[in-house]
Short mmCIF file of C-alpha atoms in Angstrom, two decimals:
data_model
loop_
_atom_site.label_atom_id
_atom_site.label_comp_id
_atom_site.label_asym_id
_atom_site.label_seq_id
_atom_site.Cartn_x
_atom_site.Cartn_y
_atom_site.Cartn_z
CA MET D 1 -43.70 -31.77 17.33
CA ASP D 2 -44.84 -31.87 13.81
CA TYR D 3 -42.17 -33.68 12.01
CA ASP D 4 -44.10 -33.53 9.02
CA PHE D 5 -44.90 -30.05 9.37
CA TYR D 6 -41.09 -28.89 9.45
CA LEU D 7 -39.99 -30.93 6.78
CA SER D 8 -42.21 -30.12 4.00
CA THR D 9 -41.86 -25.40 5.64
CA MET D 10 -38.16 -26.21 5.27
CA TRP D 11 -38.29 -28.29 1.57
CA SER D 12 -40.64 -25.22 0.17
CA VAL D 13 -38.77 -22.33 1.68
CA LEU D 14 -35.64 -23.31 0.71
CA LYS D 15 -37.01 -23.73 -3.15
CA ALA D 16 -37.16 -20.54 -2.58
CA LEU D 17 -33.39 -20.26 -1.81
CA PRO D 18 -31.43 -19.49 -5.71
CA LEU D 19 -34.48 -17.09 -6.10
CA THR D 20 -32.66 -15.11 -2.88
CA LEU D 21 -28.78 -15.82 -4.29
CA GLU D 22 -29.56 -14.58 -6.79
CA ILE D 23 -31.04 -11.66 -5.70
CA TRP D 24 -28.28 -11.57 -3.77
CA PHE D 25 -25.41 -12.08 -6.22
CA PHE D 26 -26.71 -9.58 -8.28
CA GLY D 27 -27.11 -7.23 -5.16
CA ILE D 28 -23.42 -7.11 -4.47
CA ALA D 29 -21.63 -7.50 -7.53
CA PHE D 30 -23.61 -4.39 -8.75
CA GLY D 31 -22.71 -2.95 -5.07
CA LEU D 32 -19.40 -3.67 -5.88
CA ILE D 33 -18.81 -1.82 -9.30
CA ILE D 34 -20.68 1.35 -7.71
CA ALA D 35 -18.51 1.30 -4.86
CA THR D 36 -15.28 1.56 -6.97
CA GLY D 37 -16.20 4.07 -8.36
CA LEU D 38 -17.51 6.13 -5.56
CA THR D 39 -14.35 5.34 -3.97
CA TRP D 40 -12.11 6.14 -7.38
CA LEU D 41 -13.98 9.09 -7.06
CA ARG D 42 -13.34 10.14 -3.66
CA ALA D 43 -9.10 9.50 -3.89
CA SER D 44 -9.17 11.02 -7.48
CA GLY D 45 -8.68 14.22 -5.52
CA SER D 46 -11.64 16.24 -7.11
CA LYS D 47 -13.88 18.55 -5.27
CA SER D 48 -16.45 17.89 -7.02
CA GLY D 49 -15.61 14.04 -7.01
CA GLU D 50 -15.83 14.33 -2.93
CA TYR D 51 -19.24 16.31 -2.87
CA PHE D 52 -20.41 13.87 -4.79
CA THR D 53 -19.39 10.85 -2.63
CA ARG D 54 -20.11 12.12 0.04
CA ALA D 55 -23.18 13.21 -1.06
CA TYR D 56 -24.07 9.48 -2.42
CA VAL D 57 -22.89 7.96 1.51
CA PHE D 58 -25.13 10.63 3.50
CA VAL D 59 -28.97 9.73 1.58
CA PHE D 60 -28.37 6.25 1.21
CA ARG D 61 -26.31 4.91 4.51
CA GLY D 62 -28.32 7.57 6.54
CA SER D 63 -31.64 6.06 4.90
CA PRO D 64 -33.28 3.07 5.49
CA LEU D 65 -32.94 0.19 2.66
CA LEU D 66 -36.69 -0.44 2.92
CA VAL D 67 -37.93 3.44 2.02
CA GLN D 68 -35.00 3.65 -0.16
CA LEU D 69 -37.29 -0.01 -2.23
CA TYR D 70 -40.30 2.09 -1.70
CA LEU D 71 -39.03 5.06 -3.25
CA ILE D 72 -37.93 2.99 -5.88
CA TYR D 73 -40.63 0.30 -6.91
CA PHE D 74 -43.56 2.10 -6.28
CA GLY D 75 -42.11 6.00 -6.40
CA LEU D 76 -40.33 5.94 -9.62
CA SER D 77 -42.67 4.40 -10.91
CA GLN D 78 -45.08 8.21 -10.48
CA PHE D 79 -43.37 10.23 -13.02
CA ASP D 80 -44.55 10.23 -16.97
CA PHE D 81 -40.04 10.06 -17.94
CA VAL D 82 -39.64 6.89 -16.29
CA ARG D 83 -42.95 4.82 -17.50
CA HIS D 84 -42.31 6.46 -20.76
CA SER D 85 -38.91 5.88 -21.29
CA PRO D 86 -37.14 3.05 -22.78
CA ILE D 87 -34.72 2.32 -20.92
CA LEU D 88 -35.92 3.18 -17.25
CA TRP D 89 -39.12 1.04 -17.60
CA PRO D 90 -37.98 -1.73 -18.27
CA ILE D 91 -36.50 -1.87 -15.00
CA LEU D 92 -38.12 -0.23 -12.71
CA ARG D 93 -41.73 -1.83 -13.37
CA ASP D 94 -39.84 -5.63 -12.00
CA PRO D 95 -39.72 -6.23 -8.74
CA MET D 96 -36.84 -8.12 -8.85
CA TYR D 97 -34.71 -5.28 -10.84
CA CYS D 98 -36.01 -2.69 -8.61
CA THR D 99 -34.56 -5.03 -5.69
CA ILE D 100 -31.32 -5.23 -6.75
CA VAL D 101 -31.08 -1.83 -8.24
CA ALA D 102 -32.41 -0.01 -4.27
CA MET D 103 -29.23 -3.51 -2.71
CA ALA D 104 -26.78 -2.45 -5.29
CA LEU D 105 -27.09 1.18 -4.10
CA ASN D 106 -28.07 0.52 -0.69
CA THR D 107 -24.83 -1.64 -0.01
CA ALA D 108 -22.55 0.31 -2.49
CA ALA D 109 -22.31 3.42 0.09
CA TYR D 110 -21.13 1.53 2.33
CA GLU D 111 -18.84 -0.60 1.32
CA SER D 112 -16.86 2.79 -0.56
CA GLU D 113 -16.63 4.27 2.80
CA ILE D 114 -14.88 0.36 3.93
CA PHE D 115 -12.73 0.62 1.21
CA ARG D 116 -12.10 4.60 1.22
CA GLY D 117 -10.69 3.53 5.20
CA ALA D 118 -8.84 0.58 4.09
CA LEU D 119 -6.97 2.85 0.81
CA ARG D 120 -5.96 5.06 3.93
CA ALA D 121 -5.10 2.44 6.16
CA VAL D 122 -1.50 0.87 3.88
CA PRO D 123 1.33 2.05 5.21
CA VAL D 124 2.89 5.49 3.71
CA GLY D 125 5.73 3.63 4.19
CA GLN D 126 5.20 0.97 1.97
CA ILE D 127 4.14 3.11 -0.51
CA GLU D 128 6.97 5.61 -0.63
CA ALA D 129 8.77 2.28 -1.14
CA ALA D 130 7.56 1.46 -4.15
CA LYS D 131 7.72 5.68 -5.01
CA ALA D 132 11.74 5.15 -4.36
CA PHE D 133 11.90 1.98 -6.45
CA GLY D 134 10.82 3.73 -9.62
CA MET D 135 7.97 2.36 -9.34
CA SER D 136 4.34 4.19 -11.77
CA PRO D 137 1.60 5.25 -9.65
CA PHE D 138 -0.62 2.37 -11.51
CA THR D 139 2.09 -0.23 -10.70
CA ARG D 140 2.01 1.09 -7.35
CA PHE D 141 -1.02 1.13 -7.09
CA ARG D 142 -1.34 -2.99 -8.18
CA ILE D 143 1.66 -4.32 -6.36
CA VAL D 144 1.25 -2.43 -2.70
CA THR D 145 -1.22 -0.58 -1.73
CA LEU D 146 -4.57 -2.51 -3.46
CA PRO D 147 -3.38 -5.48 -1.82
CA ILE D 148 -2.58 -4.55 1.10
CA ALA D 149 -6.07 -2.11 1.32
CA LEU D 150 -8.33 -5.50 -0.17
CA ARG D 151 -6.37 -7.67 3.43
CA LEU D 152 -7.31 -4.71 5.58
CA ALA D 153 -11.02 -4.00 4.20
CA LEU D 154 -11.87 -7.96 3.88
CA PRO D 155 -13.06 -7.85 7.70
CA ALA D 156 -15.86 -5.46 7.22
CA TYR D 157 -16.71 -5.86 4.02
CA SER D 158 -17.53 -9.66 4.41
CA THR D 159 -19.32 -8.26 7.45
CA GLU D 160 -21.33 -5.73 4.56
CA ILE D 161 -22.31 -8.88 2.45
CA ILE D 162 -23.46 -10.92 5.48
CA LEU D 163 -25.64 -7.48 5.84
CA MET D 164 -26.73 -8.10 2.49
CA THR D 165 -27.68 -11.64 3.10
CA LYS D 166 -30.32 -10.34 4.39
CA ALA D 167 -31.30 -7.27 3.41
CA THR D 168 -32.76 -9.62 0.96
CA ALA D 169 -35.52 -10.70 3.02
CA LEU D 170 -36.75 -7.34 1.81
CA ALA D 171 -37.71 -8.25 -1.75
CA SER D 172 -40.89 -9.78 -0.08
CA VAL D 173 -42.69 -6.17 0.26
CA VAL D 174 -42.39 -5.89 -3.09
CA THR D 175 -43.88 -9.16 -3.76
CA ILE D 176 -40.81 -10.88 -4.75
CA MET D 177 -41.53 -14.36 -3.51
CA GLU D 178 -37.69 -15.71 -2.57
CA MET D 179 -37.25 -17.47 1.12
CA MET D 180 -38.71 -14.82 2.83
CA GLY D 181 -41.91 -14.26 0.73
CA THR D 182 -42.34 -18.04 0.70
CA ALA D 183 -42.19 -18.37 4.48
CA GLN D 184 -44.68 -15.69 4.89
CA LYS D 185 -46.93 -16.91 2.50
CA ILE D 186 -47.31 -20.26 4.73
CA GLN D 187 -47.72 -18.54 7.23
CA HIS D 188 -50.05 -16.62 5.82
CA ASP D 189 -51.99 -20.29 5.16
CA THR D 190 -51.28 -22.12 8.24
CA PHE D 191 -51.38 -19.37 11.22
CA ARG D 192 -47.84 -21.80 12.34
CA PRO D 193 -45.64 -18.15 12.85
CA ILE D 194 -43.35 -20.03 14.93
CA GLU D 195 -42.54 -22.88 12.47
CA VAL D 196 -42.71 -21.52 10.10
CA LEU D 197 -40.10 -18.33 10.98
CA THR D 198 -37.32 -21.40 12.55
CA CYS D 199 -37.30 -22.78 9.19
CA ALA D 200 -36.23 -19.58 7.60
CA GLY D 201 -34.70 -18.02 10.12
CA VAL D 202 -32.28 -21.48 10.04
CA ILE D 203 -31.94 -21.77 6.75
CA TYR D 204 -30.91 -18.09 6.69
CA LEU D 205 -28.26 -18.81 9.31
CA LEU D 206 -26.90 -21.56 7.71
CA LEU D 207 -26.43 -19.52 4.75
CA ASN D 208 -24.51 -16.60 6.60
CA LEU D 209 -22.64 -19.69 8.83
CA SER D 210 -20.75 -20.98 5.02
CA ILE D 211 -20.43 -16.97 3.92
CA ALA D 212 -18.59 -15.75 7.01
CA ARG D 213 -16.55 -18.96 6.77
CA LEU D 214 -15.65 -19.13 2.77
CA PHE D 215 -14.54 -15.01 3.58
CA ALA D 216 -12.63 -16.39 6.88
CA TRP D 217 -10.58 -18.99 4.54
CA VAL D 218 -10.23 -16.23 2.28
CA GLU D 219 -8.43 -13.73 5.10
CA TYR D 220 -6.77 -16.53 6.08
CA SER D 221 -5.00 -17.67 3.15
CA LEU D 222 -4.37 -13.86 2.35
CA SER D 223 -2.48 -13.02 5.45
CA PRO D 224 0.27 -15.42 5.86
CA HIS D 225 2.55 -12.42 7.25
CA LEU D 226 -0.30 -11.86 9.98
CA ARG D 227 -0.04 -14.93 11.74
CA PRO D 228 2.34 -16.69 14.29
CA ALA D 229 5.79 -16.81 12.76
CA PRO D 230 6.53 -19.92 11.82
CA ASP D 231 9.44 -22.47 13.24
CA GLN D 232 12.71 -20.23 13.61
CA SER D 233 14.11 -23.38 14.73
CA GLN D 234 15.79 -23.39 11.80
CA GLN D 235 18.80 -21.35 12.83
CA ILE D 236 20.87 -18.29 10.79
CA LYS D 237 24.25 -18.40 10.37
CA PRO D 238 25.26 -15.17 11.80
CA VAL D 239 27.34 -12.35 9.40
CA PRO D 240 30.09 -13.15 8.60
CA GLU D 241 32.82 -10.57 9.18
CA VAL D 242 34.78 -10.39 6.29
CA LEU D 243 31.73 -10.59 3.35
CA MET H 1 24.47 -0.18 -28.86
CA SER H 2 22.10 1.04 -26.49
CA ALA H 3 24.38 1.05 -23.54
CA SER H 4 26.56 3.25 -25.60
CA LEU H 5 24.30 5.28 -26.80
CA ALA H 6 23.34 6.46 -23.21
CA ALA H 7 26.70 6.61 -22.20
CA ALA H 8 27.59 9.31 -25.13
CA ALA H 9 24.40 10.77 -23.90
CA ASN H 10 25.38 10.89 -20.22
CA ALA H 11 29.48 12.51 -20.98
CA ALA H 12 27.27 15.32 -23.38
CA SER H 13 25.58 16.20 -20.33
CA SER H 14 27.90 16.20 -17.79
CA PRO H 15 30.50 18.24 -17.56
CA ASP H 16 32.34 15.71 -14.73
CA GLU H 17 31.68 11.93 -15.86
CA ALA H 18 32.96 10.48 -12.74
CA SER H 19 30.25 12.70 -10.90
CA ALA H 20 27.40 9.50 -8.84
CA ILE H 21 24.81 12.68 -7.91
CA SER H 22 25.44 15.81 -7.87
CA VAL H 23 23.29 18.95 -6.04
CA LYS H 24 23.15 22.44 -6.35
CA ASP H 25 21.71 24.97 -3.75
CA MET H 26 19.04 22.87 -2.57
CA ARG H 27 16.33 24.42 -0.76
CA LYS H 28 13.40 23.39 0.88
CA CYS H 29 10.45 24.39 3.45
CA PHE H 30 7.85 22.77 5.12
CA GLY H 31 5.56 25.23 5.70
CA ASN H 32 7.74 28.85 7.41
CA HIS H 33 9.62 26.70 8.79
CA GLU H 34 13.11 26.44 6.51
CA VAL H 35 14.30 22.89 6.42
CA LEU H 36 17.31 23.42 3.54
CA LYS H 37 19.38 26.61 3.44
CA GLY H 38 20.85 26.11 0.04
CA ILE H 39 22.84 22.87 -0.23
CA SER H 40 25.38 21.47 -2.39
CA LEU H 41 26.60 18.60 -2.82
CA GLU H 42 28.76 16.53 -5.03
CA ALA H 43 29.57 12.77 -4.63
CA HIS H 44 31.74 10.85 -7.31
CA LYS H 45 31.57 7.40 -8.22
CA GLY H 46 32.04 5.15 -5.11
CA ASP H 47 32.06 8.28 -2.38
CA VAL H 48 30.44 7.07 0.86
CA ILE H 49 29.83 9.90 1.79
CA SER H 50 27.92 10.11 5.39
CA ILE H 51 26.16 12.98 6.34
CA LEU H 52 25.50 13.70 9.82
CA GLY H 53 23.90 16.32 12.02
CA SER H 54 21.94 16.42 14.41
CA SER H 55 18.07 16.10 14.39
CA GLY H 56 15.87 18.84 12.55
CA SER H 57 19.31 19.38 10.41
CA GLY H 58 17.93 18.43 7.70
CA LYS H 59 19.66 15.27 6.30
CA SER H 60 17.12 13.15 5.88
CA THR H 61 14.80 16.09 3.71
CA LEU H 62 17.78 15.94 1.47
CA LEU H 63 18.80 13.05 1.02
CA ARG H 64 14.80 12.47 0.12
CA CYS H 65 15.10 15.42 -2.03
CA ILE H 66 17.36 13.68 -4.32
CA ASN H 67 14.98 11.41 -5.32
CA LEU H 68 12.35 13.22 -5.06
CA LEU H 69 10.11 11.83 -2.12
CA GLU H 70 9.86 15.51 -1.33
CA THR H 71 10.17 18.03 -3.62
CA PRO H 72 12.80 20.41 -3.46
CA ASP H 73 11.47 23.96 -3.51
CA SER H 74 14.54 25.22 -5.44
CA GLY H 75 17.68 24.02 -6.82
CA GLU H 76 18.82 20.94 -9.26
CA VAL H 77 19.77 17.69 -8.97
CA ARG H 78 21.75 15.51 -11.95
CA VAL H 79 21.73 12.12 -11.10
CA ASP H 80 25.15 10.65 -12.94
CA GLY H 81 25.09 14.15 -14.94
CA GLU H 82 21.41 13.87 -16.00
CA LEU H 83 19.53 16.83 -14.59
CA ILE H 84 16.04 16.41 -13.24
CA LYS H 85 14.15 18.54 -15.28
CA MET H 86 11.46 20.63 -12.74
CA LYS H 87 8.90 23.38 -13.63
CA PRO H 88 7.52 26.15 -12.08
CA GLY H 89 4.06 24.75 -10.61
CA ARG H 90 0.94 26.36 -8.81
CA ASP H 91 2.37 27.47 -5.79
CA GLY H 92 5.28 28.76 -7.68
CA ASN H 93 7.46 26.46 -5.91
CA GLN H 94 9.05 24.30 -8.80
CA VAL H 95 7.51 20.53 -9.12
CA PRO H 96 8.84 17.34 -11.67
CA ALA H 97 8.67 17.89 -15.08
CA ASP H 98 8.22 14.57 -16.10
CA ILE H 99 7.56 11.92 -13.82
CA ARG H 100 8.53 9.29 -16.46
CA GLN H 101 12.20 10.66 -16.34
CA VAL H 102 12.11 11.31 -12.10
CA GLU H 103 10.88 7.04 -12.38
CA ARG H 104 13.75 5.72 -14.33
CA ILE H 105 15.79 8.40 -11.88
CA ARG H 106 14.84 6.24 -8.91
CA ALA H 107 15.09 2.81 -10.16
CA ASN H 108 18.88 4.45 -10.28
CA LEU H 109 18.77 5.10 -6.50
CA ALA H 110 17.49 2.24 -4.43
CA MET H 111 16.72 3.45 -1.33
CA VAL H 112 17.42 1.98 2.47
CA PHE H 113 14.62 3.26 4.97
CA GLN H 114 15.15 3.67 8.68
CA SER H 115 12.00 1.73 8.92
CA PHE H 116 12.82 -0.80 6.14
CA ASN H 117 9.63 -0.37 4.69
CA LEU H 118 10.26 -4.05 3.30
CA TRP H 119 6.49 -4.93 1.49
CA SER H 120 4.56 -6.28 3.85
CA HIS H 121 2.23 -8.92 2.33
CA MET H 122 5.11 -10.38 0.34
CA THR H 123 7.55 -13.04 0.89
CA VAL H 124 11.75 -12.29 0.95
CA LEU H 125 12.17 -13.49 -1.87
CA GLU H 126 9.42 -11.73 -3.45
CA ASN H 127 10.35 -8.47 -2.23
CA LEU H 128 13.40 -8.75 -3.76
CA VAL H 129 12.51 -9.45 -7.34
CA ALA H 130 8.82 -6.96 -7.39
CA ALA H 131 10.81 -4.09 -8.39
CA PRO H 132 13.66 -5.51 -10.64
CA THR H 133 10.40 -7.76 -12.74
CA HIS H 134 7.54 -4.68 -12.67
CA VAL H 135 9.97 -1.41 -12.88
CA LEU H 136 13.09 -2.95 -15.05
CA LYS H 137 11.37 -5.41 -16.88
CA ARG H 138 14.08 -8.46 -15.97
CA PRO H 139 13.16 -11.39 -16.84
CA ARG H 140 11.65 -13.36 -13.85
CA ALA H 141 13.73 -16.38 -13.42
CA GLU H 142 17.10 -14.45 -14.02
CA CYS H 143 15.74 -11.11 -10.95
CA LEU H 144 15.04 -14.98 -8.88
CA GLU H 145 18.55 -16.52 -9.31
CA GLN H 146 20.00 -12.79 -8.48
CA ALA H 147 17.94 -12.64 -5.42
CA GLU H 148 18.53 -15.98 -4.07
CA ALA H 149 22.73 -15.18 -4.17
CA LEU H 150 21.70 -11.40 -2.70
CA LEU H 151 20.58 -12.97 0.42
CA LYS H 152 23.27 -15.87 0.72
CA ARG H 153 25.42 -12.70 0.97
CA VAL H 154 23.54 -10.37 3.22
CA GLY H 155 23.18 -14.16 5.82
CA ILE H 156 19.47 -14.35 5.28
CA TRP H 157 18.99 -17.13 2.36
CA GLU H 158 17.32 -19.23 5.08
CA ARG H 159 14.28 -16.83 6.18
CA ARG H 160 13.82 -15.66 1.82
CA ASN H 161 10.78 -17.50 2.16
CA TYR H 162 10.23 -15.40 5.31
CA TYR H 163 7.33 -12.40 5.33
CA PRO H 164 9.24 -9.40 6.88
CA PRO H 165 7.73 -9.04 9.81
CA HIS H 166 8.50 -12.49 11.19
CA MET H 167 12.29 -11.01 11.10
CA SER H 168 14.01 -9.65 13.54
CA GLY H 169 15.09 -5.65 12.47
CA GLY H 170 19.05 -6.62 11.75
CA GLN H 171 17.16 -9.28 9.38
CA GLN H 172 14.67 -6.91 8.07
CA GLN H 173 16.67 -4.07 6.83
CA ARG H 174 19.76 -6.35 5.27
CA ALA H 175 16.50 -7.94 3.70
CA ALA H 176 15.57 -4.16 2.64
CA ILE H 177 19.46 -3.95 1.45
CA ALA H 178 19.39 -6.43 -0.90
CA ARG H 179 16.05 -5.33 -2.23
CA ALA H 180 17.56 -2.37 -3.33
CA LEU H 181 21.14 -4.16 -4.21
CA ALA H 182 18.34 -5.99 -6.71
CA MET H 183 18.33 -3.04 -8.87
CA ASN H 184 22.02 -2.63 -9.20
CA PRO H 185 21.58 0.58 -8.63
CA LYS H 186 24.27 3.64 -9.71
CA VAL H 187 23.29 5.18 -5.74
CA MET H 188 22.57 3.59 -2.74
CA LEU H 189 20.60 6.05 -0.94
CA PHE H 190 20.46 4.70 2.89
CA ASP H 191 18.19 7.02 5.83
CA GLU H 192 19.22 5.98 8.74
CA PRO H 193 19.32 2.28 8.46
CA THR H 194 20.23 2.07 11.75
CA SER H 195 18.35 3.99 13.89
CA ALA H 196 15.54 2.29 14.59
CA LEU H 197 17.73 -1.03 15.51
CA ASP H 198 18.50 -3.09 19.13
CA PRO H 199 21.65 -1.73 19.57
CA GLU H 200 22.53 -5.68 19.16
CA LEU H 201 21.31 -6.54 15.78
CA VAL H 202 23.40 -2.81 14.80
CA GLY H 203 26.81 -4.48 13.79
CA GLU H 204 25.04 -6.48 11.67
CA VAL H 205 23.87 -4.12 9.59
CA LEU H 206 27.13 -2.59 9.42
CA ARG H 207 28.82 -4.79 8.90
CA VAL H 208 26.87 -5.48 5.27
CA MET H 209 26.85 -2.36 4.50
CA ARG H 210 30.83 -2.11 5.24
CA SER H 211 31.36 -4.48 2.65
CA LEU H 212 29.01 -2.62 0.38
CA ALA H 213 31.25 0.32 0.81
CA GLU H 214 34.58 -1.58 0.44
CA GLU H 215 33.22 -3.06 -3.20
CA GLY H 216 33.21 0.54 -4.36
CA ARG H 217 29.84 1.46 -4.58
CA THR H 218 28.44 4.64 -4.32
CA MET H 219 26.66 6.11 -1.15
CA LEU H 220 25.07 8.49 0.82
CA VAL H 221 24.57 7.53 4.36
CA VAL H 222 22.43 9.64 7.01
CA THR H 223 23.80 8.07 10.10
CA HIS H 224 24.78 8.07 13.73
CA GLU H 225 26.95 5.83 14.20
CA MET H 226 30.19 7.95 14.26
CA SER H 227 31.98 4.65 13.72
CA PHE H 228 30.43 4.37 9.91
CA ALA H 229 30.87 7.37 9.57
CA ARG H 230 34.68 7.72 10.69
CA ASP H 231 36.08 3.90 9.43
CA VAL H 232 33.92 3.54 6.56
CA SER H 233 32.73 6.68 4.67
CA SER H 234 35.32 8.61 1.85
CA LYS H 235 33.80 11.95 3.24
CA VAL H 236 32.07 13.26 6.40
CA MET H 237 29.24 15.83 5.47
CA PHE H 238 27.81 17.75 8.96
CA LEU H 239 24.59 19.88 9.03
CA HIS H 240 23.80 22.60 10.99
CA LYS H 241 20.19 23.92 10.52
CA GLY H 242 19.68 23.39 7.20
CA GLU H 243 23.08 24.31 6.08
CA VAL H 244 26.35 22.35 5.26
CA ASP H 245 28.39 23.40 8.53
CA CYS H 246 31.43 21.83 7.41
CA LEU H 247 32.70 18.76 5.10
CA GLY H 248 35.55 16.77 4.54
CA GLU H 249 37.37 14.16 4.99
CA PRO H 250 36.50 12.13 8.25
CA LYS H 251 39.87 10.81 9.87
CA GLU H 252 40.78 15.48 9.70
CA MET H 253 37.76 16.22 10.60
CA PHE H 254 36.92 13.35 13.84
CA ALA H 255 40.61 14.25 14.38
CA ARG H 256 40.14 18.49 14.90
CA ALA H 257 36.62 19.46 14.11
CA PRO H 258 37.28 22.16 11.97
CA THR H 259 34.00 23.93 13.44
CA GLN H 260 33.02 24.43 16.50
CA GLN H 261 29.32 22.52 16.43
CA PHE H 262 30.81 19.81 14.58
CA GLY H 263 33.09 20.09 17.90
CA GLN H 264 30.16 19.63 20.16
CA PHE H 265 28.11 16.57 17.84
CA ILE H 266 30.84 14.49 18.33
CA ALA H 267 31.82 15.07 22.01
CA ASN H 268 28.23 14.49 22.66
CA PHE H 269 28.45 11.19 21.13
CA ASN H 270 31.50 10.52 22.82
CA LYS H 271 29.96 11.43 26.06
#
């Protein structure tokens, strides 16, 4: 085995990690904002809001992210008004921004479905109790619905975040030299696909391992009520006959 | 100052100062099924009214219509003399006119549910503090102190830092009663509080409820516990098919059933 080659490849790919993380971070951050808006629109009860979100989810969940990325990067620049727009053009001519926009739009579709499911899974009785104690809709949402729904959404949400980590590799097709782009360049220069792609794969694995561990820790610390009961040896007194 | 103003306002709007809850001609349909066919109910301060009836008689719906967890189709509800304002809704049935008034009144009507409905992501202590701090805006330290005292009273202070799923049904229901007490409610509504419990756990919950009755709290209790209805309550109301079949003093009603329906109902329980 050519350890020197492995090491130098590892180092070259790792130097592209910050760029990968940048795409990843802004993609999921903007995605979360859009998903929150979509979820709110869907839950608001308005018919047009529901149709819009359903159409949105249908389009962005139903087509490949690669197609969406190509359409945004290569497709939109075909329109004159895009090229002459002072707002759109600075964003859409930059491959980095295009990737972030495509990832955010795509993940928002999945996440809004995750959040919708979590909101619907909050036990009705817990919300009813909040109502019966005079909580306003906002307080009810903040104190009861949201904390429970977040815990319910977390497992599926962490899976979506891991999918997005892997999706950052698509940025390489629009000329971005993140980890995958860097790996491909080395591969083309050296014709040693096994070594190079193994290095990239290992880094993605380790990255996703840390993300998965992080989410597992968050989930664990937010759900003490779902863990086994604590020590029951501390006996409690029976209710006295006369209180 | 504000308390005396509120008292004056209540006295002005209510002809009967001792009335805690007054329901007039309440009706409620689910689809084509008429669950409440014009029910009236008068609860004075200190009354413990047991609401009995077989399954489907409308007793839980009646309770849930009083704090507007269900919206009654027609009829009026007064709590402490204050009328809950309603307005005509889109489908012809009435809807609450002022949701803030409803929220304020709900805060005075603490409810205890059949399935406890403790907030599962909070410890017992947090469950007791949540509504007083967020709804009544009382200082947290004061709420915590009261919560601990209430938990001692219902005998689960040792479980104060437990999460509801880690406790037995009886302990959860006692915590739920303490949560209701933490609101210092004017009236307590109990919706079959012992129906989801194992038989050996019913007693501990009933003992807590009995002690509340003995200290003069106003309670409306939907229940299947005949001994509680007979021995603890000051009035018994028997619902049959959405109507008040009979209403009276528990001792007399249980000694000699005023109607045939009630006679059959208690006969089934004595079997």
